[in-house]
Amino acid sequence: MSPAKPGGNLKAQLRRAERLRKLKAIGLVAPLALFLIVVFVVPIGNMLWRSVDNTELDSVMPLTAEGLRHWDGSGLPDEATLAAFAAELRDSRQGGGLGRISRRLNYEDSRYRSLLMNTLRGLPTVDAVGPDTDWVATLAEIDPAWGETETWLGIQRTAPTTTDRYLLASLDLQRGADGEIQRVAERDRLYLSVFQRTLVIAGGVTLICLALGFPLAYLLATLPAKTSNMLMILVLLPFWTSLLVRTAAWIILLQSNGLVNQSLLFTGLIDSPLQLVFNRIGVFFAMVHILLPFMVLPLYSVMKGISPSYQRAAVSLGAHPFAAFWQVYVPQTISGVAAGTILVFIMALGYYITPALVGGPADQMVSYYVAYYTNTTNNWGMAAALGSLLLVVTLLLYLVYHRLVNRKQLIRS
């Protein structure tokens, strides 16, 4: 038996200690990782899937969907597919299947729901159906639309289990009869302008919050601690009030006979009340008021850690006070500016209640249409597609912004 190598036991103990340390670290991180997966990853993944999900017809009428997927699109589907369609349509009344496929087909053409209902009522009974039943003639007798190729082409478009229809529609695009991607008619173009409006409102609110929040955070960071803490309470005070209450308060303040207009009329600055609510002005007022603390807090936390001696040293060396502030102090706040602007911008992108209550029809953002398709029309595909595109736009803008901020910091260093 060979003697144990010197230090062998020590190395084994070190490896065990290292493994134990890693297991403890994983154990500490695991609850947070599980929380993030359940609360963020799974819902976002579900949303991304719903934006391409097209399984309604396949889940309710699998034989019909299979037959239509193999149909070449000319003439009418074969007898086997038509017979399967009639049988599965009759069975779709159970479990709400008829409602699901009717709703999905109505996205293609609004006539499908009534067509399916009328056909279901006119189908022959099971006893009257035989192996020699001519389903082309039977369905055409119930409704002539079943004898038209276009009717079956519309159903065929719902046969695949995935579709790009919702994502294309979110970009004001569609597939033509030849399958090529093309823009929708001018009167139907909506969502690109909505995305543009969302970015403009979110960007404007972010810039206003930065313009107001930077000097406020600088004041809080340079005042004595006692005074600064008292003013910080005023900054945090909106957090203690419901978002809905704050939005309703702005409606009261900005309406035609509200406090703002009455004050302007009393001072003689205006002769008639201004339209300050239910338009873009009201949206900016309300959103800036709600989001301003999210800009001030990151800026304040960074400014509080900046020593005033750097700025005094620059002035003592002959720099103008403003030049010392701009060239010495401001570059040190870049991380706070970056954190505050990206936080406010991302939050503003997803705002729904405030624009819906304070803004007009031309001020609604993407979130309004996501809520509309979710709660009113139950079109989860369009809601998920709009949400997915908003997520992609947010990530792209964040990456661009992150790269620009890092480049600016690199140049200054």
mmCIF file of C-alpha atoms in Angstrom:
data_model
loop_
_atom_site.group_PDB
_atom_site.id
_atom_site.type_symbol
_atom_site.label_atom_id
_atom_site.label_comp_id
_atom_site.label_asym_id
_atom_site.label_seq_id
_atom_site.Cartn_x
_atom_site.Cartn_y
_atom_site.Cartn_z
ATOM 1 C CA MET A 1 0.000 0.000 0.000
ATOM 2 C CA SER A 2 1.545 3.271 -1.191
ATOM 3 C CA PRO A 3 1.796 6.089 1.334
ATOM 4 C CA ALA A 4 -0.592 9.047 0.895
ATOM 5 C CA LYS A 5 0.883 11.993 -0.940
ATOM 6 C CA PRO A 6 1.726 14.979 1.257
ATOM 7 C CA GLY A 7 -0.998 17.577 1.054
ATOM 8 C CA GLY A 8 -3.454 15.179 -0.629
ATOM 9 C CA ASN A 9 -5.962 15.382 2.197
ATOM 10 C CA LEU A 10 -5.623 19.173 2.260
ATOM 11 C CA LYS A 11 -6.427 19.421 -1.476
ATOM 12 C CA ALA A 12 -9.472 17.169 -1.053
ATOM 13 C CA GLN A 13 -10.682 19.274 1.852
ATOM 14 C CA LEU A 14 -10.209 22.442 -0.199
ATOM 15 C CA ARG A 15 -12.210 20.950 -3.092
ATOM 16 C CA ARG A 16 -15.004 19.910 -0.720
ATOM 17 C CA ALA A 17 -15.025 23.355 0.856
ATOM 18 C CA GLU A 18 -15.181 24.961 -2.602
ATOM 19 C CA ARG A 19 -18.067 22.714 -3.659
ATOM 20 C CA LEU A 20 -19.882 23.476 -0.417
ATOM 21 C CA ARG A 21 -19.365 27.209 -0.965
ATOM 22 C CA LYS A 22 -20.786 26.946 -4.506
ATOM 23 C CA LEU A 23 -23.784 24.956 -3.282
ATOM 24 C CA LYS A 24 -24.501 27.555 -0.623
ATOM 25 C CA ALA A 25 -24.257 30.319 -3.208
ATOM 26 C CA ILE A 26 -26.619 28.449 -5.537
ATOM 27 C CA GLY A 27 -29.007 27.869 -2.631
ATOM 28 C CA LEU A 28 -29.063 31.591 -1.875
ATOM 29 C CA VAL A 29 -29.618 32.567 -5.513
ATOM 30 C CA ALA A 30 -32.101 29.782 -6.354
ATOM 31 C CA PRO A 31 -35.212 31.422 -4.781
ATOM 32 C CA LEU A 32 -34.576 34.662 -6.661
ATOM 33 C CA ALA A 33 -33.892 32.786 -9.900
ATOM 34 C CA LEU A 34 -37.086 30.760 -9.466
ATOM 35 C CA PHE A 35 -39.043 33.945 -8.771
ATOM 36 C CA LEU A 36 -37.672 35.599 -11.924
ATOM 37 C CA ILE A 37 -38.476 32.537 -14.026
ATOM 38 C CA VAL A 38 -42.046 32.292 -12.742
ATOM 39 C CA VAL A 39 -42.845 36.008 -12.749
ATOM 40 C CA PHE A 40 -40.900 37.222 -15.795
ATOM 41 C CA VAL A 41 -39.515 34.508 -18.059
ATOM 42 C CA VAL A 42 -42.633 32.328 -18.237
ATOM 43 C CA PRO A 43 -45.112 35.194 -18.900
ATOM 44 C CA ILE A 44 -42.829 36.773 -21.505
ATOM 45 C CA GLY A 45 -42.290 33.404 -23.173
ATOM 46 C CA ASN A 46 -46.039 32.796 -23.179
ATOM 47 C CA MET A 47 -46.604 36.218 -24.739
ATOM 48 C CA LEU A 48 -44.030 35.555 -27.464
ATOM 49 C CA TRP A 49 -45.672 32.203 -28.218
ATOM 50 C CA ARG A 50 -49.169 33.669 -28.399
ATOM 51 C CA SER A 51 -47.992 36.166 -31.010
ATOM 52 C CA VAL A 52 -47.447 33.262 -33.442
ATOM 53 C CA ASP A 53 -49.927 30.752 -31.998
ATOM 54 C CA ASN A 54 -52.463 29.510 -34.547
ATOM 55 C CA THR A 55 -53.687 26.266 -33.006
ATOM 56 C CA GLU A 56 -57.414 27.063 -32.723
ATOM 57 C CA LEU A 57 -58.519 25.163 -35.817
ATOM 58 C CA ASP A 58 -56.029 22.337 -35.300
ATOM 59 C CA SER A 59 -57.217 21.770 -31.724
ATOM 60 C CA VAL A 60 -60.939 21.796 -32.564
ATOM 61 C CA MET A 61 -60.893 20.315 -36.104
ATOM 62 C CA PRO A 62 -57.632 18.341 -36.435
ATOM 63 C CA LEU A 63 -58.749 16.234 -39.434
ATOM 64 C CA THR A 64 -60.029 19.298 -41.300
ATOM 65 C CA ALA A 65 -56.820 21.208 -40.573
ATOM 66 C CA GLU A 66 -54.719 18.265 -41.751
ATOM 67 C CA GLY A 67 -56.701 17.960 -44.965
ATOM 68 C CA LEU A 68 -56.507 21.691 -45.712
ATOM 69 C CA ARG A 69 -52.761 21.743 -45.115
ATOM 70 C CA HIS A 70 -52.387 19.199 -47.951
ATOM 71 C CA TRP A 71 -54.876 20.949 -50.252
ATOM 72 C CA ASP A 72 -53.248 22.758 -53.190
ATOM 73 C CA GLY A 73 -55.704 25.676 -53.014
ATOM 74 C CA SER A 74 -57.390 25.105 -56.361
ATOM 75 C CA GLY A 75 -61.033 24.142 -56.771
ATOM 76 C CA LEU A 76 -62.465 22.694 -53.558
ATOM 77 C CA PRO A 77 -60.992 20.349 -50.928
ATOM 78 C CA ASP A 78 -61.583 16.616 -51.436
ATOM 79 C CA GLU A 79 -64.622 14.764 -50.132
ATOM 80 C CA ALA A 80 -62.751 13.297 -47.174
ATOM 81 C CA THR A 81 -61.797 16.771 -45.940
ATOM 82 C CA LEU A 82 -65.347 18.066 -46.407
ATOM 83 C CA ALA A 83 -66.804 15.055 -44.572
ATOM 84 C CA ALA A 84 -64.336 15.570 -41.715
ATOM 85 C CA PHE A 85 -65.256 19.250 -41.618
ATOM 86 C CA ALA A 86 -68.983 18.495 -41.326
ATOM 87 C CA ALA A 87 -68.443 15.897 -38.582
ATOM 88 C CA GLU A 88 -66.038 18.065 -36.578
ATOM 89 C CA LEU A 89 -68.264 21.125 -36.983
ATOM 90 C CA ARG A 90 -71.138 19.141 -35.485
ATOM 91 C CA ASP A 91 -68.917 18.051 -32.562
ATOM 92 C CA SER A 92 -67.455 21.532 -31.997
ATOM 93 C CA ARG A 93 -70.487 22.603 -29.991
ATOM 94 C CA GLN A 94 -69.045 20.755 -27.012
ATOM 95 C CA GLY A 95 -66.394 22.460 -24.875
ATOM 96 C CA GLY A 96 -66.646 25.863 -26.565
ATOM 97 C CA GLY A 97 -64.696 24.786 -29.623
ATOM 98 C CA LEU A 98 -67.136 26.439 -32.020
ATOM 99 C CA GLY A 99 -66.628 29.793 -30.334
ATOM 100 C CA ARG A 100 -62.840 29.530 -30.587
ATOM 101 C CA ILE A 101 -62.727 28.704 -34.281
ATOM 102 C CA SER A 102 -65.458 31.245 -35.067
ATOM 103 C CA ARG A 103 -63.491 33.970 -33.344
ATOM 104 C CA ARG A 104 -60.275 32.967 -35.136
ATOM 105 C CA LEU A 105 -61.926 32.765 -38.550
ATOM 106 C CA ASN A 106 -63.572 36.136 -38.003
ATOM 107 C CA TYR A 107 -60.086 37.689 -37.957
ATOM 108 C CA GLU A 108 -59.829 36.557 -41.592
ATOM 109 C CA ASP A 109 -63.376 37.568 -42.569
ATOM 110 C CA SER A 110 -66.201 38.803 -40.360
ATOM 111 C CA ARG A 111 -68.739 36.591 -42.192
ATOM 112 C CA TYR A 112 -67.347 33.287 -40.944
ATOM 113 C CA ARG A 113 -69.136 33.281 -37.576
ATOM 114 C CA SER A 114 -72.612 33.559 -39.105
ATOM 115 C CA LEU A 115 -71.602 31.149 -41.869
ATOM 116 C CA LEU A 116 -70.562 28.479 -39.367
ATOM 117 C CA MET A 117 -73.672 28.979 -37.228
ATOM 118 C CA ASN A 118 -76.021 28.709 -40.207
ATOM 119 C CA THR A 119 -74.162 25.667 -41.530
ATOM 120 C CA LEU A 120 -74.318 23.945 -38.164
ATOM 121 C CA ARG A 121 -78.080 24.374 -38.062
ATOM 122 C CA GLY A 122 -78.460 23.101 -41.631
ATOM 123 C CA LEU A 123 -76.251 19.999 -41.374
ATOM 124 C CA PRO A 124 -78.066 16.677 -41.915
ATOM 125 C CA THR A 125 -78.406 14.437 -38.887
ATOM 126 C CA VAL A 126 -75.930 11.652 -38.267
ATOM 127 C CA ASP A 127 -78.508 9.029 -39.316
ATOM 128 C CA ALA A 128 -79.030 10.770 -42.661
ATOM 129 C CA VAL A 129 -75.334 10.709 -43.529
ATOM 130 C CA GLY A 130 -74.059 7.779 -45.576
ATOM 131 C CA PRO A 131 -70.825 6.795 -47.292
ATOM 132 C CA ASP A 132 -72.156 8.092 -50.615
ATOM 133 C CA THR A 133 -73.101 11.583 -49.295
ATOM 134 C CA ASP A 134 -72.005 14.320 -51.691
ATOM 135 C CA TRP A 135 -70.615 16.901 -49.273
ATOM 136 C CA VAL A 136 -69.808 19.429 -51.979
ATOM 137 C CA ALA A 137 -73.466 19.618 -52.951
ATOM 138 C CA THR A 138 -74.727 19.293 -49.360
ATOM 139 C CA LEU A 139 -72.643 22.186 -48.020
ATOM 140 C CA ALA A 140 -73.322 24.348 -51.082
ATOM 141 C CA GLU A 141 -77.038 23.769 -50.610
ATOM 142 C CA ILE A 142 -76.812 24.994 -47.012
ATOM 143 C CA ASP A 143 -74.872 28.093 -48.088
ATOM 144 C CA PRO A 144 -73.452 28.866 -51.564
ATOM 145 C CA ALA A 145 -70.309 30.266 -49.947
ATOM 146 C CA TRP A 146 -69.077 26.682 -49.381
ATOM 147 C CA GLY A 147 -68.894 26.247 -53.148
ATOM 148 C CA GLU A 148 -66.416 29.113 -53.462
ATOM 149 C CA THR A 149 -62.671 28.490 -53.331
ATOM 150 C CA GLU A 150 -62.049 31.736 -51.445
ATOM 151 C CA THR A 151 -64.095 30.497 -48.478
ATOM 152 C CA TRP A 152 -61.890 27.448 -48.063
ATOM 153 C CA LEU A 153 -58.714 29.448 -48.652
ATOM 154 C CA GLY A 154 -59.649 31.609 -45.673
ATOM 155 C CA ILE A 155 -60.011 28.506 -43.505
ATOM 156 C CA GLN A 156 -56.784 27.080 -44.923
ATOM 157 C CA ARG A 157 -54.879 30.121 -43.646
ATOM 158 C CA THR A 158 -55.864 29.099 -40.111
ATOM 159 C CA ALA A 159 -54.798 25.465 -40.550
ATOM 160 C CA PRO A 160 -51.029 25.811 -39.731
ATOM 161 C CA THR A 161 -50.217 25.724 -36.036
ATOM 162 C CA THR A 162 -48.115 28.903 -36.275
ATOM 163 C CA THR A 163 -48.677 32.123 -38.177
ATOM 164 C CA ASP A 164 -46.987 35.453 -38.784
ATOM 165 C CA ARG A 165 -50.341 37.159 -39.324
ATOM 166 C CA TYR A 166 -50.403 39.006 -35.996
ATOM 167 C CA LEU A 167 -46.803 40.200 -36.166
ATOM 168 C CA LEU A 168 -47.288 41.431 -39.734
ATOM 169 C CA ALA A 169 -50.541 43.169 -38.792
ATOM 170 C CA SER A 170 -48.706 44.931 -35.937
ATOM 171 C CA LEU A 171 -46.423 46.434 -38.587
ATOM 172 C CA ASP A 172 -49.311 47.337 -40.931
ATOM 173 C CA LEU A 173 -48.366 44.461 -43.219
ATOM 174 C CA GLN A 174 -50.209 41.434 -44.541
ATOM 175 C CA ARG A 175 -49.772 38.528 -46.925
ATOM 176 C CA GLY A 176 -51.481 38.938 -50.263
ATOM 177 C CA ALA A 177 -53.291 36.269 -52.263
ATOM 178 C CA ASP A 178 -49.922 35.190 -53.722
ATOM 179 C CA GLY A 179 -48.402 34.823 -50.234
ATOM 180 C CA GLU A 180 -46.088 37.826 -50.613
ATOM 181 C CA ILE A 181 -45.807 40.370 -47.789
ATOM 182 C CA GLN A 182 -47.342 43.735 -48.650
ATOM 183 C CA ARG A 183 -48.565 46.865 -46.869
ATOM 184 C CA VAL A 184 -52.207 47.097 -45.893
ATOM 185 C CA ALA A 185 -54.490 49.689 -47.467
ATOM 186 C CA GLU A 186 -53.895 53.304 -46.484
ATOM 187 C CA ARG A 187 -57.116 53.527 -44.476
ATOM 188 C CA ASP A 188 -56.160 50.452 -42.416
ATOM 189 C CA ARG A 189 -52.660 51.595 -41.420
ATOM 190 C CA LEU A 190 -52.592 52.275 -37.705
ATOM 191 C CA TYR A 191 -49.941 50.558 -35.633
ATOM 192 C CA LEU A 192 -46.761 52.125 -37.025
ATOM 193 C CA SER A 193 -48.135 55.551 -36.177
ATOM 194 C CA VAL A 194 -49.115 54.259 -32.721
ATOM 195 C CA PHE A 195 -45.561 52.986 -32.114
ATOM 196 C CA GLN A 196 -44.168 56.300 -33.318
ATOM 197 C CA ARG A 197 -46.549 58.175 -31.005
ATOM 198 C CA THR A 198 -45.545 55.936 -28.091
ATOM 199 C CA LEU A 199 -41.839 56.605 -28.637
ATOM 200 C CA VAL A 200 -42.414 60.363 -28.998
ATOM 201 C CA ILE A 201 -44.466 60.588 -25.782
ATOM 202 C CA ALA A 202 -42.062 58.379 -23.817
ATOM 203 C CA GLY A 203 -39.025 60.286 -25.120
ATOM 204 C CA GLY A 204 -40.606 63.676 -24.424
ATOM 205 C CA VAL A 205 -41.575 62.702 -20.886
ATOM 206 C CA THR A 206 -38.043 61.391 -20.282
ATOM 207 C CA LEU A 207 -36.401 64.611 -21.484
ATOM 208 C CA ILE A 208 -38.726 66.785 -19.388
ATOM 209 C CA CYS A 209 -38.089 64.617 -16.316
ATOM 210 C CA LEU A 210 -34.331 64.917 -16.917
ATOM 211 C CA ALA A 211 -34.547 68.702 -17.325
ATOM 212 C CA LEU A 212 -36.542 69.041 -14.093
ATOM 213 C CA GLY A 213 -34.933 66.229 -12.130
ATOM 214 C CA PHE A 214 -31.251 67.092 -12.653
ATOM 215 C CA PRO A 215 -31.301 70.507 -10.932
ATOM 216 C CA LEU A 216 -33.642 69.166 -8.251
ATOM 217 C CA ALA A 217 -31.327 66.233 -7.511
ATOM 218 C CA TYR A 218 -28.321 68.602 -7.516
ATOM 219 C CA LEU A 219 -30.076 70.849 -5.010
ATOM 220 C CA LEU A 220 -30.923 67.904 -2.763
ATOM 221 C CA ALA A 221 -27.346 66.593 -2.930
ATOM 222 C CA THR A 222 -25.741 69.946 -2.032
ATOM 223 C CA LEU A 223 -28.110 71.119 0.721
ATOM 224 C CA PRO A 224 -27.491 70.294 4.390
ATOM 225 C CA ALA A 225 -28.682 66.831 5.375
ATOM 226 C CA LYS A 226 -31.598 68.070 7.488
ATOM 227 C CA THR A 227 -33.045 70.281 4.753
ATOM 228 C CA SER A 228 -32.320 67.694 2.075
ATOM 229 C CA ASN A 229 -34.193 64.993 3.972
ATOM 230 C CA MET A 230 -37.246 67.213 4.384
ATOM 231 C CA LEU A 231 -37.326 68.016 0.665
ATOM 232 C CA MET A 232 -36.814 64.341 -0.182
ATOM 233 C CA ILE A 233 -40.065 63.581 1.644
ATOM 234 C CA LEU A 234 -41.836 65.898 -0.802
ATOM 235 C CA VAL A 235 -40.226 64.031 -3.716
ATOM 236 C CA LEU A 236 -41.397 60.683 -2.325
ATOM 237 C CA LEU A 237 -44.857 61.952 -1.363
ATOM 238 C CA PRO A 238 -46.478 60.952 -4.708
ATOM 239 C CA PHE A 239 -45.584 57.311 -3.976
ATOM 240 C CA TRP A 240 -48.021 57.406 -1.070
ATOM 241 C CA THR A 241 -50.939 58.284 -3.344
ATOM 242 C CA SER A 242 -52.713 55.968 -5.785
ATOM 243 C CA LEU A 243 -51.818 56.368 -9.452
ATOM 244 C CA LEU A 244 -55.498 56.619 -10.321
ATOM 245 C CA VAL A 245 -56.042 59.367 -7.734
ATOM 246 C CA ARG A 246 -53.098 61.398 -9.044
ATOM 247 C CA THR A 247 -54.347 61.080 -12.615
ATOM 248 C CA ALA A 248 -57.872 62.126 -11.628
ATOM 249 C CA ALA A 249 -56.414 65.095 -9.742
ATOM 250 C CA TRP A 250 -54.745 66.337 -12.912
ATOM 251 C CA ILE A 251 -58.082 66.148 -14.746
ATOM 252 C CA ILE A 252 -59.607 68.373 -12.054
ATOM 253 C CA LEU A 253 -56.692 70.812 -12.144
ATOM 254 C CA LEU A 254 -56.456 71.116 -15.935
ATOM 255 C CA GLN A 255 -60.111 71.143 -16.953
ATOM 256 C CA SER A 256 -61.665 74.300 -18.445
ATOM 257 C CA ASN A 257 -62.898 75.621 -15.084
ATOM 258 C CA GLY A 258 -60.097 74.021 -13.083
ATOM 259 C CA LEU A 259 -57.537 75.669 -10.842
ATOM 260 C CA VAL A 260 -54.937 76.233 -13.580
ATOM 261 C CA ASN A 261 -57.299 77.923 -16.045
ATOM 262 C CA GLN A 262 -59.016 79.956 -13.313
ATOM 263 C CA SER A 263 -55.630 81.213 -12.098
ATOM 264 C CA LEU A 264 -54.566 82.212 -15.613
ATOM 265 C CA LEU A 265 -57.891 83.966 -16.191
ATOM 266 C CA PHE A 266 -57.620 85.791 -12.842
ATOM 267 C CA THR A 267 -54.136 87.110 -13.647
ATOM 268 C CA GLY A 268 -55.272 88.213 -17.112
ATOM 269 C CA LEU A 269 -52.756 86.084 -18.994
ATOM 270 C CA ILE A 270 -55.533 84.483 -21.056
ATOM 271 C CA ASP A 271 -58.992 85.636 -22.134
ATOM 272 C CA SER A 272 -60.619 82.205 -22.427
ATOM 273 C CA PRO A 273 -59.876 78.802 -20.869
ATOM 274 C CA LEU A 274 -57.148 76.732 -22.512
ATOM 275 C CA GLN A 275 -57.645 73.127 -23.539
ATOM 276 C CA LEU A 276 -55.145 71.492 -21.178
ATOM 277 C CA VAL A 277 -56.756 68.087 -20.660
ATOM 278 C CA PHE A 278 -57.818 65.247 -22.963
ATOM 279 C CA ASN A 279 -54.931 66.108 -25.251
ATOM 280 C CA ARG A 280 -51.148 65.689 -25.445
ATOM 281 C CA ILE A 281 -50.506 68.539 -22.988
ATOM 282 C CA GLY A 282 -52.459 66.799 -20.238
ATOM 283 C CA VAL A 283 -50.644 63.530 -20.915
ATOM 284 C CA PHE A 284 -47.245 65.205 -20.494
ATOM 285 C CA PHE A 285 -48.295 67.014 -17.301
ATOM 286 C CA ALA A 286 -49.618 63.859 -15.639
ATOM 287 C CA MET A 287 -46.867 61.484 -16.764
ATOM 288 C CA VAL A 288 -44.047 63.863 -15.812
ATOM 289 C CA HIS A 289 -45.573 64.330 -12.359
ATOM 290 C CA ILE A 290 -45.825 60.579 -11.835
ATOM 291 C CA LEU A 291 -42.409 59.614 -13.245
ATOM 292 C CA LEU A 292 -40.280 62.513 -11.991
ATOM 293 C CA PRO A 293 -39.304 60.753 -8.704
ATOM 294 C CA PHE A 294 -37.901 57.836 -10.721
ATOM 295 C CA MET A 295 -35.498 60.304 -12.339
ATOM 296 C CA VAL A 296 -34.588 62.181 -9.165
ATOM 297 C CA LEU A 297 -33.724 59.167 -7.005
ATOM 298 C CA PRO A 298 -30.989 57.627 -9.260
ATOM 299 C CA LEU A 299 -29.497 61.080 -9.874
ATOM 300 C CA TYR A 300 -29.512 61.922 -6.180
ATOM 301 C CA SER A 301 -27.849 58.640 -5.197
ATOM 302 C CA VAL A 302 -24.982 59.305 -7.651
ATOM 303 C CA MET A 303 -24.611 63.025 -6.888
ATOM 304 C CA LYS A 304 -24.504 62.362 -3.155
ATOM 305 C CA GLY A 305 -21.325 60.347 -3.678
ATOM 306 C CA ILE A 306 -19.513 63.028 -5.719
ATOM 307 C CA SER A 307 -17.046 65.043 -3.661
ATOM 308 C CA PRO A 308 -17.447 68.844 -4.047
ATOM 309 C CA SER A 309 -13.666 69.231 -3.815
ATOM 310 C CA TYR A 310 -13.249 68.323 -7.512
ATOM 311 C CA GLN A 311 -15.316 71.273 -8.646
ATOM 312 C CA ARG A 312 -13.633 73.645 -6.172
ATOM 313 C CA ALA A 313 -10.234 72.471 -7.366
ATOM 314 C CA ALA A 314 -11.140 73.228 -10.982
ATOM 315 C CA VAL A 315 -12.317 76.735 -10.039
ATOM 316 C CA SER A 316 -9.151 77.337 -8.021
ATOM 317 C CA LEU A 317 -7.099 76.415 -11.088
ATOM 318 C CA GLY A 318 -8.782 79.146 -13.115
ATOM 319 C CA ALA A 319 -11.815 77.419 -14.647
ATOM 320 C CA HIS A 320 -15.081 79.306 -14.908
ATOM 321 C CA PRO A 321 -17.637 77.960 -12.379
ATOM 322 C CA PHE A 322 -19.965 76.843 -15.159
ATOM 323 C CA ALA A 323 -17.076 75.202 -17.047
ATOM 324 C CA ALA A 324 -16.023 73.423 -13.867
ATOM 325 C CA PHE A 325 -19.577 72.253 -13.332
ATOM 326 C CA TRP A 326 -20.043 71.086 -16.938
ATOM 327 C CA GLN A 327 -16.641 69.493 -17.497
ATOM 328 C CA VAL A 328 -15.868 68.133 -14.039
ATOM 329 C CA TYR A 329 -19.147 67.540 -12.201
ATOM 330 C CA VAL A 330 -21.574 66.518 -14.932
ATOM 331 C CA PRO A 331 -19.413 63.681 -16.398
ATOM 332 C CA GLN A 332 -19.421 62.043 -12.969
ATOM 333 C CA THR A 333 -23.235 61.934 -13.015
ATOM 334 C CA ILE A 334 -23.470 60.025 -16.318
ATOM 335 C CA SER A 335 -24.284 56.744 -14.564
ATOM 336 C CA GLY A 336 -27.160 58.404 -12.687
ATOM 337 C CA VAL A 337 -28.424 60.087 -15.852
ATOM 338 C CA ALA A 338 -28.290 56.768 -17.685
ATOM 339 C CA ALA A 339 -30.115 54.902 -14.920
ATOM 340 C CA GLY A 340 -32.792 57.573 -14.513
ATOM 341 C CA THR A 341 -33.500 58.100 -18.210
ATOM 342 C CA ILE A 342 -33.688 54.436 -19.111
ATOM 343 C CA LEU A 343 -35.899 53.741 -16.079
ATOM 344 C CA VAL A 344 -38.304 56.589 -16.893
ATOM 345 C CA PHE A 345 -38.316 55.813 -20.614
ATOM 346 C CA ILE A 346 -39.117 52.120 -20.191
ATOM 347 C CA MET A 347 -41.842 52.863 -17.664
ATOM 348 C CA ALA A 348 -43.335 55.538 -19.931
ATOM 349 C CA LEU A 349 -43.449 53.130 -22.880
ATOM 350 C CA GLY A 350 -45.885 50.869 -21.065
ATOM 351 C CA TYR A 351 -48.185 53.510 -19.585
ATOM 352 C CA TYR A 352 -51.893 52.858 -20.049
ATOM 353 C CA ILE A 353 -54.133 54.411 -17.370
ATOM 354 C CA THR A 354 -52.758 57.959 -17.531
ATOM 355 C CA PRO A 355 -52.987 58.457 -21.345
ATOM 356 C CA ALA A 356 -56.363 56.682 -21.374
ATOM 357 C CA LEU A 357 -57.841 59.075 -18.786
ATOM 358 C CA VAL A 358 -56.026 62.344 -19.478
ATOM 359 C CA GLY A 359 -55.334 62.025 -23.208
ATOM 360 C CA GLY A 360 -57.571 62.107 -26.239
ATOM 361 C CA PRO A 361 -58.076 59.537 -29.014
ATOM 362 C CA ALA A 362 -54.888 60.733 -30.740
ATOM 363 C CA ASP A 363 -52.797 60.293 -27.581
ATOM 364 C CA GLN A 364 -53.329 56.593 -26.866
ATOM 365 C CA MET A 365 -50.177 54.486 -26.729
ATOM 366 C CA VAL A 366 -49.455 50.866 -27.598
ATOM 367 C CA SER A 367 -50.557 49.693 -24.161
ATOM 368 C CA TYR A 368 -54.084 50.959 -24.866
ATOM 369 C CA TYR A 369 -54.413 48.670 -27.873
ATOM 370 C CA VAL A 370 -52.897 45.742 -25.971
ATOM 371 C CA ALA A 371 -55.573 46.208 -23.308
ATOM 372 C CA TYR A 372 -58.261 46.628 -25.972
ATOM 373 C CA TYR A 373 -57.413 43.363 -27.708
ATOM 374 C CA THR A 374 -57.054 41.555 -24.394
ATOM 375 C CA ASN A 375 -60.194 42.749 -22.602
ATOM 376 C CA THR A 376 -62.616 43.757 -25.357
ATOM 377 C CA THR A 377 -62.095 41.587 -28.441
ATOM 378 C CA ASN A 378 -60.226 38.663 -26.788
ATOM 379 C CA ASN A 379 -57.758 38.753 -29.683
ATOM 380 C CA TRP A 380 -54.805 37.456 -27.700
ATOM 381 C CA GLY A 381 -52.703 37.056 -30.846
ATOM 382 C CA MET A 382 -52.777 40.765 -31.693
ATOM 383 C CA ALA A 383 -52.287 41.757 -28.057
ATOM 384 C CA ALA A 384 -49.261 39.457 -27.775
ATOM 385 C CA ALA A 385 -47.837 40.645 -31.103
ATOM 386 C CA LEU A 386 -48.059 44.319 -30.082
ATOM 387 C CA GLY A 387 -46.544 43.488 -26.688
ATOM 388 C CA SER A 388 -43.742 41.479 -28.310
ATOM 389 C CA LEU A 389 -42.858 44.286 -30.723
ATOM 390 C CA LEU A 390 -42.875 46.772 -27.856
ATOM 391 C CA LEU A 391 -40.511 44.466 -25.956
ATOM 392 C CA VAL A 392 -38.186 44.210 -28.972
ATOM 393 C CA VAL A 393 -38.196 47.995 -29.488
ATOM 394 C CA THR A 394 -37.426 48.547 -25.807
ATOM 395 C CA LEU A 395 -34.517 46.088 -25.838
ATOM 396 C CA LEU A 396 -33.047 47.579 -29.035
ATOM 397 C CA LEU A 397 -33.248 51.117 -27.704
ATOM 398 C CA TYR A 398 -31.734 49.997 -24.417
ATOM 399 C CA LEU A 399 -28.807 48.345 -26.216
ATOM 400 C CA VAL A 400 -28.199 51.445 -28.348
ATOM 401 C CA TYR A 401 -28.430 53.720 -25.329
ATOM 402 C CA HIS A 402 -26.145 51.480 -23.283
ATOM 403 C CA ARG A 403 -23.542 51.489 -26.062
ATOM 404 C CA LEU A 404 -23.689 55.281 -26.417
ATOM 405 C CA VAL A 405 -23.328 55.837 -22.679
ATOM 406 C CA ASN A 406 -20.370 53.454 -22.436
ATOM 407 C CA ARG A 407 -18.715 55.117 -25.425
ATOM 408 C CA LYS A 408 -19.186 58.574 -23.899
ATOM 409 C CA GLN A 409 -17.699 57.401 -20.596
ATOM 410 C CA LEU A 410 -14.750 55.826 -22.460
ATOM 411 C CA ILE A 411 -14.070 59.058 -24.378
ATOM 412 C CA ARG A 412 -14.184 61.168 -21.214
ATOM 413 C CA SER A 413 -11.885 58.792 -19.360
#
